[in-house]
Amino acid sequence: MLPLLGKTKTMILTYSSSFITHLLALPPTSASTSTRPVSSLLHRSPQGFFGSILRYKLRGYCSSRVNRGEFMASNIKVVQNPDSISYLNQREAAEVDEILMGPLGFSVDQLMELAGLSVATAIAEVYNLKDYNRVLTICGPGNNGGDGLVVARHLYHFGYKPFVCYPKRTAKPLYTGLVTQLESLGIPFLSVDDLPMNLSEDFNILVDAMFGFSFHGTPRAPFDDLIQRLVNLQNYNEINKKPSVIASIDIPSGWHVEEGDTNGDGIKPDMLVSLTAPKLCAKKFCGSHHFLGGRFVPPSIVDKFNLHLPSYPGSCMCVRIGKAPQIDISSMRENYISPEFREEEVDPDPFLQFQKWFDDVMAAGLKEPNAMALCTAGKDGKPSSRMVLLKGFDKDGFVWYTNYGSRKAKDLSENANASLLFYWDGLNRQVRIEGSVQKVSEEESEHYFHSRPRGSQIGAIASKQSTVIPGRDFLHQEYKDLEAKFSDGALIPKPEYWGGHPGCMIGYVIFLKKVDGKSDVWLHDYHSLHHHYKIPKF
């Protein structure tokens, strides 16, 4: 994988109230191949993402892809075909619980905790804090209500502002303990009389945790009234105000566990989080978001009931069932709100300024802050973009790696001009770097290649980017053969097609202006002034 280094010396800052765009550009340095080691300005702490590499004082390096397949963030959802998933009837659901809490050794509070966390995670997946901050959880007297109490606690720790309505409290220690936990967090408990008739007046999300699959008969007071208030929300059409969304736990309260909303006048939740496995009534769910939660079903249960359940991605506690709702792309927008960015706060040294911004990103805990889009174009002028990882920078430029046989390397051999783009969503900021590129020294490429894990070294030899191969099995076999060849721990030679390019960024931008957001690339609902700053050449 071939290292590419960009070097810059002028900066443009484009600031849109809270969305910031920055361009770095520097006058050219010598076009000769760089041979000296470069001291990076990035943190040398082992906790930093450059930790081990920076001990060698190299510019830093990365593969030509962002390896997101090697891990799954908690907010990644997998969509499953609902027709391929098993659904339980009431008897089967009860039997599953009996086995879990009998011979398999699960306790009620353990299952309740896992279920509540699953529901809270699903809610956080769909409903962002900015628009859906206030959450009312309506809890019944049984296990479904206990799940709701756990949901409220986790939503509090996720940053939401939860409220709980728990009109028929259960005196068992498990439930009183859950109440004590919520009270210790200062979460308000509201009586039915405290609630407005129109729940949308005070709350953005309503968690229906009244009754589960074991409920029989007709709901009695006060739950009949509470269910009716949820039903009434679907007729709520007040101008300029949207109704609260309803998230039901396992079963929409009042529904028949197998036949669903038999009368057609029951709760119509926006979200349903089925637990353990979906119940038959879930086939009648017509809301936008159906999730499965309760990641604890052991193989013996799966085999006994012949369950076909979706796989949970990574460390996720919930998985989406069915297609995600259709979205009008033209209506998607965000209001970018951040602290005011002042011209006098810009460091005249663009690399020190970049370091400050990078420190901000690290402090904010953003994932892979070194991920950046690299755009190249060959002699035909057709642009091509891909994600790579920054592996270091200093006063001469920025470094990353790829393969000589890749399209990006071919483009750069024909046209040395390229651009980088960092997008730091959590800070509403992006940084652009533009200019030309040149190779790093063979010595530096060798040094970095042998600092990589052996598996990565073997992968670089086995994978000849942008070449046609018979199939995936061929690539896997190549890797296995090389793995066996170097199993004795011998030095793995760097392939000839694996090397690097340092480069120099050129170009100057001389302006200071304000642009109306409506005519700029970034369109915002409000706060639409864009500020462009130039840091003088130094």
PDB file of N, CA and C in Angstrom, residues 39-40 78 106 133 161 187 191 226 231 279 283 310 371 395 411 421 426 452 457 494 499:
ATOM      1  N   SER A  39       8.899  14.219  11.913  1.00  0.00           N
ATOM      2  CA  SER A  39       8.320  14.173  13.255  1.00  0.00           C
ATOM      3  C   SER A  39       6.890  14.652  13.178  1.00  0.00           C
ATOM      4  N   SER A  40       5.964  13.795  13.538  1.00  0.00           N
ATOM      5  CA  SER A  40       4.556  14.168  13.464  1.00  0.00           C
ATOM      6  C   SER A  40       4.186  15.100  14.596  1.00  0.00           C
ATOM      7  N   VAL A  78     -29.101  -3.844  11.125  1.00  0.00           N
ATOM      8  CA  VAL A  78     -29.217  -4.777  10.017  1.00  0.00           C
ATOM      9  C   VAL A  78     -30.693  -4.978   9.725  1.00  0.00           C
ATOM     10  N   PHE A 106     -31.671 -18.323  34.048  1.00  0.00           N
ATOM     11  CA  PHE A 106     -31.816 -16.865  33.993  1.00  0.00           C
ATOM     12  C   PHE A 106     -32.740 -16.399  35.115  1.00  0.00           C
ATOM     13  N   ASN A 133     -36.422  14.699  23.049  1.00  0.00           N
ATOM     14  CA  ASN A 133     -35.701  14.695  24.318  1.00  0.00           C
ATOM     15  C   ASN A 133     -36.547  14.208  25.485  1.00  0.00           C
ATOM     16  N   LYS A 161     -34.437  13.008  28.741  1.00  0.00           N
ATOM     17  CA  LYS A 161     -35.067  13.457  29.982  1.00  0.00           C
ATOM     18  C   LYS A 161     -36.314  12.604  30.203  1.00  0.00           C
ATOM     19  N   ILE A 187     -35.354  11.149  38.487  1.00  0.00           N
ATOM     20  CA  ILE A 187     -36.348  10.994  37.419  1.00  0.00           C
ATOM     21  C   ILE A 187     -37.741  11.163  38.014  1.00  0.00           C
ATOM     22  N   SER A 191     -48.295  11.073  38.411  1.00  0.00           N
ATOM     23  CA  SER A 191     -49.558  10.360  38.533  1.00  0.00           C
ATOM     24  C   SER A 191     -50.368  10.562  37.255  1.00  0.00           C
ATOM     25  N   LEU A 226     -55.390   5.496  29.903  1.00  0.00           N
ATOM     26  CA  LEU A 226     -54.059   5.772  29.359  1.00  0.00           C
ATOM     27  C   LEU A 226     -53.920   5.227  27.935  1.00  0.00           C
ATOM     28  N   VAL A 231     -54.226   6.199  21.902  1.00  0.00           N
ATOM     29  CA  VAL A 231     -55.006   6.039  20.673  1.00  0.00           C
ATOM     30  C   VAL A 231     -55.367   7.394  20.086  1.00  0.00           C
ATOM     31  N   LYS A 279     -43.826 -11.843  18.529  1.00  0.00           N
ATOM     32  CA  LYS A 279     -45.069 -12.555  18.745  1.00  0.00           C
ATOM     33  C   LYS A 279     -45.924 -12.445  17.476  1.00  0.00           C
ATOM     34  N   LYS A 283     -46.979  -9.367  13.219  1.00  0.00           N
ATOM     35  CA  LYS A 283     -47.215  -9.374  11.776  1.00  0.00           C
ATOM     36  C   LYS A 283     -48.217  -8.302  11.370  1.00  0.00           C
ATOM     37  N   PRO A 310     -32.958 -13.051  13.407  1.00  0.00           N
ATOM     38  CA  PRO A 310     -31.887 -12.288  12.750  1.00  0.00           C
ATOM     39  C   PRO A 310     -30.638 -12.247  13.611  1.00  0.00           C
ATOM     40  N   ALA A 371     -10.088   9.420   9.516  1.00  0.00           N
ATOM     41  CA  ALA A 371     -10.685   9.019   8.241  1.00  0.00           C
ATOM     42  C   ALA A 371     -10.888  10.250   7.371  1.00  0.00           C
ATOM     43  N   LYS A 395       4.937  19.898   9.336  1.00  0.00           N
ATOM     44  CA  LYS A 395       4.923  21.157   8.598  1.00  0.00           C
ATOM     45  C   LYS A 395       5.049  20.951   7.091  1.00  0.00           C
ATOM     46  N   ASP A 411      -4.089   7.395 -10.986  1.00  0.00           N
ATOM     47  CA  ASP A 411      -4.476   8.797 -11.174  1.00  0.00           C
ATOM     48  C   ASP A 411      -3.323   9.730 -10.832  1.00  0.00           C
ATOM     49  N   LEU A 421     -10.422  15.483   2.391  1.00  0.00           N
ATOM     50  CA  LEU A 421     -11.538  16.087   3.120  1.00  0.00           C
ATOM     51  C   LEU A 421     -11.776  15.307   4.398  1.00  0.00           C
ATOM     52  N   GLY A 426     -19.539  15.195  14.593  1.00  0.00           N
ATOM     53  CA  GLY A 426     -19.855  15.548  15.972  1.00  0.00           C
ATOM     54  C   GLY A 426     -19.530  16.979  16.333  1.00  0.00           C
ATOM     55  N   ARG A 452       4.044  -2.809  10.424  1.00  0.00           N
ATOM     56  CA  ARG A 452       2.656  -3.265  10.388  1.00  0.00           C
ATOM     57  C   ARG A 452       2.546  -4.682  10.947  1.00  0.00           C
ATOM     58  N   GLN A 457       0.930  -7.245   6.501  1.00  0.00           N
ATOM     59  CA  GLN A 457       2.002  -7.365   5.512  1.00  0.00           C
ATOM     60  C   GLN A 457       1.652  -8.439   4.477  1.00  0.00           C
ATOM     61  N   LYS A 494       8.942  -6.494   1.528  1.00  0.00           N
ATOM     62  CA  LYS A 494       7.981  -5.530   0.985  1.00  0.00           C
ATOM     63  C   LYS A 494       7.878  -5.731  -0.517  1.00  0.00           C
ATOM     64  N   GLY A 499       4.565   1.082  -1.901  1.00  0.00           N
ATOM     65  CA  GLY A 499       5.509   2.134  -1.580  1.00  0.00           C
ATOM     66  C   GLY A 499       4.799   3.432  -1.299  1.00  0.00           C
TER      67      GLY A 499
END
